[in-house]
CSV table of C-alpha atoms in Angstrom, one decimal:
chain,number,residue,atom,x,y,z
A,1,MET,CA,292.5,120.3,-23.5
A,2,PRO,CA,290.9,120.9,-20.0
A,3,GLU,CA,288.4,123.9,-19.9
A,4,SER,CA,289.4,126.7,-17.8
A,5,ARG,CA,288.5,130.6,-17.1
A,6,GLY,CA,292.4,131.5,-19.5
A,7,ARG,CA,292.6,133.4,-21.9
A,8,LEU,CA,293.3,131.6,-25.6
A,9,LEU,CA,294.4,132.1,-29.4
A,10,SER,CA,292.6,131.5,-32.5
A,11,GLY,CA,294.4,131.5,-35.5
A,12,GLY,CA,297.1,134.0,-34.0
A,13,ARG,CA,295.0,136.9,-34.1
A,14,GLY,CA,294.3,137.8,-29.6
A,15,GLU,CA,290.5,136.9,-29.7
A,16,GLU,CA,289.9,135.6,-26.0
A,17,LEU,CA,287.4,132.6,-25.9
A,18,GLU,CA,285.3,132.0,-23.3
A,19,PRO,CA,284.5,128.6,-21.7
A,20,ARG,CA,281.3,126.2,-23.3
A,21,HIS,CA,279.0,127.9,-20.9
A,22,PRO,CA,278.9,131.3,-21.2
A,23,ALA,CA,278.0,133.9,-18.3
A,24,ARG,CA,274.3,135.8,-19.3
A,25,GLY,CA,274.3,138.3,-21.7
A,26,HIS,CA,277.6,138.4,-23.6
A,27,ALA,CA,277.1,138.0,-26.9
A,28,ARG,CA,279.1,134.9,-28.5
A,29,ALA,CA,279.8,134.2,-32.2
A,30,PRO,CA,279.6,130.6,-33.5
A,31,GLY,CA,282.5,128.8,-31.9
A,32,GLY,CA,282.3,130.1,-28.8
A,33,VAL,CA,284.4,133.2,-29.8
A,34,ARG,CA,283.4,136.6,-27.9
A,35,MET,CA,282.2,139.2,-30.2
A,36,ARG,CA,283.6,142.2,-29.9
A,37,PRO,CA,282.4,145.7,-31.4
A,38,THR,CA,284.5,148.0,-34.0
A,39,GLY,CA,283.9,151.4,-32.7
A,40,LYS,CA,285.6,152.6,-29.7
A,41,GLN,CA,283.6,152.9,-27.0
A,42,SER,CA,284.1,152.9,-22.9
A,43,PRO,CA,285.8,150.1,-21.0
A,44,PRO,CA,284.7,147.8,-19.1
A,45,ALA,CA,286.7,148.2,-15.8
A,46,LEU,CA,285.0,151.4,-15.3
A,47,ARG,CA,280.8,150.9,-15.8
A,48,GLY,CA,278.9,149.6,-13.2
A,49,ARG,CA,282.2,150.8,-10.3
A,50,PRO,CA,280.9,153.8,-8.1
A,51,GLY,CA,282.5,156.8,-9.6
A,52,GLY,CA,282.2,155.3,-13.0
A,53,PRO,CA,281.5,158.2,-14.9
A,54,GLY,CA,283.8,159.9,-12.7
A,55,LEU,CA,286.8,157.5,-14.0
A,56,LEU,CA,285.6,156.9,-17.5
A,57,LEU,CA,285.9,161.0,-17.6
A,58,LEU,CA,289.7,161.3,-16.2
A,59,PHE,CA,290.6,157.9,-18.5
A,60,CYS,CA,288.8,159.7,-21.8
A,61,LEU,CA,290.5,162.8,-21.2
A,62,ARG,CA,293.8,161.1,-20.6
A,63,LEU,CA,294.1,158.7,-23.1
A,64,GLY,CA,292.0,160.4,-25.8
A,65,ALA,CA,290.4,157.2,-26.5
A,66,CYS,CA,286.6,157.3,-26.1
A,67,CYS,CA,283.8,159.0,-28.1
A,68,PRO,CA,280.8,160.6,-26.7
A,69,GLN,CA,277.4,158.2,-26.8
A,70,SER,CA,275.5,158.7,-29.9
A,71,CYS,CA,278.4,160.6,-31.9
A,72,GLN,CA,280.3,158.9,-34.3
A,73,CYS,CA,284.5,159.7,-33.7
A,74,PRO,CA,286.8,158.6,-37.1
A,75,GLU,CA,290.0,158.3,-36.8
A,76,HIS,CA,292.9,158.4,-39.1
A,77,ALA,CA,296.2,158.5,-38.4
A,78,GLY,CA,295.9,159.1,-34.7
A,79,ALA,CA,293.2,162.2,-35.2
A,80,VAL,CA,289.8,162.2,-34.6
A,81,ALA,CA,286.9,163.6,-36.4
A,82,VAL,CA,283.9,163.8,-33.4
A,83,HIS,CA,280.5,164.4,-35.4
A,84,CYS,CA,277.7,165.3,-32.7
A,85,SER,CA,275.3,166.5,-35.5
A,86,ALA,CA,272.1,166.7,-34.8
A,87,ARG,CA,271.8,164.5,-31.9
A,88,GLY,CA,270.0,167.1,-29.4
A,89,LEU,CA,272.5,167.7,-27.3
A,90,GLN,CA,271.0,170.7,-24.7
A,91,GLU,CA,274.9,171.0,-23.5
A,92,ILE,CA,278.7,170.0,-24.8
A,93,PRO,CA,280.0,166.8,-24.4
A,94,GLY,CA,282.3,166.1,-21.2
A,95,ASP,CA,283.8,163.1,-23.0
A,96,ILE,CA,284.9,164.4,-26.4
A,97,PRO,CA,288.6,162.5,-27.2
A,98,ALA,CA,291.1,164.9,-26.4
A,99,ASN,CA,293.0,164.4,-30.0
A,100,ALA,CA,290.1,165.9,-31.8
A,101,VAL,CA,290.7,167.9,-34.8
A,102,LEU,CA,287.3,168.5,-36.1
A,103,LEU,CA,284.3,168.6,-33.6
A,104,LYS,CA,280.6,168.9,-34.9
A,105,LEU,CA,278.3,169.9,-32.6
A,106,ASP,CA,275.5,171.2,-35.3
A,107,ALA,CA,272.3,171.4,-35.5
A,108,ASN,CA,271.6,171.1,-31.9
A,109,ARG,CA,269.9,172.6,-29.0
A,110,ILE,CA,272.9,173.9,-27.4
A,111,ALA,CA,271.5,177.4,-25.3
A,112,ARG,CA,275.3,178.4,-23.8
A,113,VAL,CA,279.2,177.8,-24.4
A,114,PRO,CA,280.6,177.6,-20.4
A,115,ASN,CA,283.9,178.4,-19.3
A,116,GLY,CA,286.2,176.1,-20.4
A,117,ALA,CA,284.4,173.6,-22.3
A,118,PHE,CA,287.2,173.2,-24.7
A,119,GLN,CA,290.5,173.5,-22.2
A,120,HIS,CA,291.7,170.2,-23.0
A,121,LEU,CA,291.1,169.9,-27.2
A,122,SER,CA,294.2,171.9,-27.7
A,123,GLN,CA,294.5,169.5,-31.4
A,124,LEU,CA,291.2,171.0,-32.6
A,125,ARG,CA,291.2,172.8,-35.5
A,126,GLU,CA,287.5,173.6,-37.1
A,127,LEU,CA,284.4,173.4,-34.4
A,128,ASP,CA,281.0,173.2,-35.5
A,129,LEU,CA,278.3,174.8,-33.0
A,130,SER,CA,276.2,176.5,-35.9
A,131,GLN,CA,272.1,176.0,-36.6
A,132,ASN,CA,271.6,176.0,-31.5
A,133,ALA,CA,270.2,178.4,-29.6
A,134,ILE,CA,273.3,179.9,-28.3
A,135,GLU,CA,273.0,183.3,-26.3
A,136,THR,CA,275.3,183.6,-24.1
A,137,MET,CA,279.2,182.8,-24.1
A,138,GLY,CA,281.5,183.0,-21.2
A,139,PRO,CA,284.4,184.5,-20.6
A,140,ALA,CA,286.7,181.9,-20.8
A,141,ALA,CA,284.4,179.2,-23.1
A,142,PHE,CA,287.5,178.8,-26.2
A,143,SER,CA,290.4,178.9,-24.1
A,144,GLY,CA,292.9,176.6,-24.9
A,145,LEU,CA,292.1,176.5,-28.4
A,146,ALA,CA,294.0,180.0,-29.2
A,147,GLY,CA,296.7,178.9,-30.9
A,148,GLY,CA,295.6,175.8,-33.4
A,149,LEU,CA,292.1,176.8,-33.9
A,150,ARG,CA,291.7,177.9,-37.6
A,151,LEU,CA,287.8,177.7,-38.1
A,152,LEU,CA,284.6,178.2,-35.6
A,153,ASP,CA,281.1,178.6,-37.1
A,154,LEU,CA,278.9,180.0,-35.0
A,155,SER,CA,276.4,180.8,-37.6
A,156,HIS,CA,272.7,180.2,-37.4
A,157,ASN,CA,272.4,180.6,-33.7
A,158,ARG,CA,270.3,183.7,-31.3
A,159,ILE,CA,273.9,185.8,-30.1
A,160,ARG,CA,272.4,189.8,-30.5
A,161,ARG,CA,276.1,190.8,-28.7
A,162,VAL,CA,279.4,189.8,-29.4
A,163,PRO,CA,281.8,188.5,-26.2
A,164,LYS,CA,285.2,190.4,-26.8
A,165,ASP,CA,286.9,188.5,-24.1
A,166,ALA,CA,285.5,185.4,-25.5
A,167,LEU,CA,286.6,185.6,-29.2
A,168,GLY,CA,289.3,188.2,-29.5
A,169,LYS,CA,292.1,186.0,-28.8
A,170,LEU,CA,291.2,183.4,-31.3
A,171,SER,CA,293.2,183.4,-34.2
A,172,ALA,CA,290.5,181.5,-35.9
A,173,LYS,CA,288.5,182.9,-38.6
A,174,ILE,CA,285.0,183.4,-37.3
A,175,ARG,CA,281.4,183.2,-39.0
A,176,LEU,CA,278.2,184.8,-37.0
A,177,ALA,CA,276.1,185.1,-39.8
A,178,HIS,CA,272.1,184.9,-39.0
A,179,ASN,CA,272.2,185.9,-35.6
A,180,PRO,CA,270.0,188.5,-34.0
A,181,LEU,CA,272.5,190.8,-33.6
A,182,HIS,CA,272.4,194.5,-32.2
A,183,CYS,CA,274.6,196.5,-33.9
A,184,GLU,CA,276.0,199.5,-31.3
A,185,CYS,CA,279.3,200.9,-30.2
A,186,ALA,CA,280.2,197.4,-28.4
A,187,LEU,CA,279.4,195.7,-31.4
A,188,GLN,CA,281.8,197.4,-34.0
A,189,GLU,CA,284.8,197.1,-31.6
A,190,ALA,CA,284.3,193.7,-31.0
A,191,LEU,CA,284.1,193.0,-34.5
A,192,TRP,CA,287.7,195.4,-35.0
A,193,GLU,CA,289.5,192.4,-33.1
A,194,LEU,CA,287.4,189.6,-34.4
A,195,LYS,CA,289.1,187.5,-37.4
A,196,LEU,CA,285.9,187.5,-39.3
A,197,ASP,CA,285.6,184.5,-42.1
A,198,PRO,CA,285.6,186.5,-45.8
A,199,ASP,CA,282.5,184.1,-47.1
A,200,SER,CA,279.9,184.9,-45.0
A,201,VAL,CA,280.5,188.2,-43.6
A,202,HIS,CA,278.6,189.7,-46.5
A,203,GLU,CA,275.4,187.8,-44.4
A,204,LEU,CA,276.0,189.9,-40.9
A,205,ALA,CA,272.9,192.6,-40.5
A,206,CYS,CA,271.5,194.3,-37.9
A,207,HIS,CA,268.5,192.5,-36.5
A,208,THR,CA,268.4,195.7,-34.0
A,209,SER,CA,269.6,199.1,-34.0
A,210,GLU,CA,271.2,202.1,-31.4
A,211,GLN,CA,270.5,204.3,-35.5
A,212,GLU,CA,266.9,203.1,-36.4
A,213,ALA,CA,267.5,204.0,-39.7
A,214,PHE,CA,270.4,200.5,-40.0
A,215,ALA,CA,267.4,197.8,-37.8
A,216,GLY,CA,267.1,195.3,-40.5
A,217,LYS,CA,270.4,196.2,-42.8
A,218,PRO,CA,273.0,194.9,-43.7
A,219,LEU,CA,276.1,195.7,-41.0
A,220,ILE,CA,278.7,195.4,-44.1
A,221,GLN,CA,276.4,198.1,-45.6
A,222,ALA,CA,276.2,200.4,-42.6
A,223,LEU,CA,280.3,200.2,-42.4
A,224,ASP,CA,281.2,200.2,-45.8
A,225,ALA,CA,278.9,203.6,-45.4
A,226,GLY,CA,281.1,204.9,-42.8
A,227,VAL,CA,278.6,204.8,-40.0
A,228,SER,CA,280.1,204.5,-36.7
A,229,PHE,CA,277.9,203.7,-33.8
A,230,CYS,CA,280.2,204.8,-31.6
A,231,SER,CA,280.1,208.7,-32.1
A,232,ALA,CA,276.1,208.1,-31.0
A,233,HIS,CA,277.8,206.5,-27.8
A,234,HIS,CA,280.5,209.4,-27.5
A,235,LYS,CA,278.1,211.7,-28.0
A,236,THR,CA,275.9,211.0,-25.3
A,237,THR,CA,278.9,210.1,-22.9
A,238,ASP,CA,280.3,214.1,-23.3
A,239,VAL,CA,276.9,215.0,-22.4
A,240,ALA,CA,276.5,212.8,-19.4
A,241,MET,CA,280.1,214.7,-18.8
A,242,LEU,CA,279.3,217.8,-19.7
A,243,VAL,CA,276.1,217.7,-17.0
A,244,THR,CA,278.2,216.0,-14.2
A,245,MET,CA,280.7,219.1,-14.6
A,246,PHE,CA,277.6,221.3,-14.6
A,247,GLY,CA,276.5,219.7,-11.8
A,248,TRP,CA,279.5,219.7,-9.6
A,249,PHE,CA,280.4,223.7,-10.9
A,250,ALA,CA,277.0,224.7,-9.2
A,251,MET,CA,277.6,222.6,-5.7
A,252,VAL,CA,280.9,224.3,-5.5
A,253,VAL,CA,279.5,228.1,-6.0
A,254,ALA,CA,276.1,227.4,-4.5
A,255,TYR,CA,279.0,226.6,-1.5
A,256,VAL,CA,280.9,229.8,-2.0
A,257,VAL,CA,278.0,232.1,-1.8
A,258,TYR,CA,276.5,230.5,1.2
A,259,TYR,CA,279.2,230.7,2.9
A,260,VAL,CA,280.2,234.4,1.9
A,261,ARG,CA,276.3,234.9,2.7
A,262,GLN,CA,277.6,233.4,6.7
A,263,ASN,CA,280.4,235.4,7.4
A,264,GLN,CA,278.5,238.7,6.4
A,265,GLU,CA,275.8,237.3,8.7
A,266,ASP,CA,278.3,236.7,11.2
A,267,ALA,CA,280.1,240.0,10.9
A,268,ARG,CA,276.8,242.2,11.0
A,269,ARG,CA,275.4,240.4,14.2
A,270,HIS,CA,279.7,241.2,16.0
A,271,LEU,CA,279.5,245.2,14.8
A,272,GLU,CA,275.5,245.5,16.2
A,273,TYR,CA,276.9,243.7,19.5
A,274,LEU,CA,280.0,245.4,20.1
A,275,LYS,CA,277.4,249.2,19.0
A,276,SER,CA,275.0,248.0,21.8
A,277,LEU,CA,278.0,247.5,25.4
A,278,PRO,CA,277.9,251.0,27.1
A,279,SER,CA,280.6,253.8,26.9
A,280,THR,CA,282.0,254.6,29.7
A,281,PRO,CA,283.7,257.9,30.2
A,282,VAL,CA,288.0,258.7,30.0
A,283,SER,CA,289.1,258.8,33.7
A,284,ARG,CA,291.0,262.1,34.3
A,285,ASP,CA,295.1,261.6,35.6
A,286,PRO,CA,295.0,263.3,39.8
A,287,LEU,CA,298.7,264.2,39.1
A,288,SER,CA,297.7,266.4,36.0
A,289,PRO,CA,297.8,270.0,36.5
A,290,ALA,CA,293.8,271.9,37.3
A,291,PRO,CA,293.5,273.9,34.7
């Protein structure tokens, strides 16, 4: 058979054969069979071309067939588990497979969760963001996950304030333990709307607090004691409202007093002017009879 650059089937396995003299840079197995990697890899046709990263991302998001660099993506029955733990990541990868059901991004250096970071992962059931450096989360950081997510782990981060807009729409169990929480009214209102994981709720603590007596103490202890961080907030708001109302009332009274005094002054001046006018004698009627 003449040598050619066509495809040959060897043993019915569909392995692609190369000519006797392969191009430099390709690994070859004995017998001239090209070695194929067992893991998922970026499509060769998209590598090394202009716009390759963008086309690659679109290809991955559409087919759900790519795996972030340095991560592992084992697949079982069409579902993918993405393991990116302790990879030194500083941001959330953008090429996560769309059919991922488990995403582990723990033990990295992620500092923020931007809006729409997981919006294409509608099948995701568990998201682990623990042991990072997360301080802020966009209001739409977890959009697209409200229906299917079952567990969100945000423990061991740097979260001081819980964004109700970002987490309030989730039905998943949320872990917030070991974060430097600032206990205030906004935190208490946010926690009322969240479904906290019962196994870790006792590990929530007030790193700082509007009420200094609870700084460094477990949050559940303060709430069980009937403490309301919103009561002080409401009292402050009431005092501010009273001060504002008193200020407006004082302004109205001052205006009324000024208006009355100004009118009195104008009336007095007008009266003095009338008094200063010369008086004219009354003329007699010439037809009237003389006395």
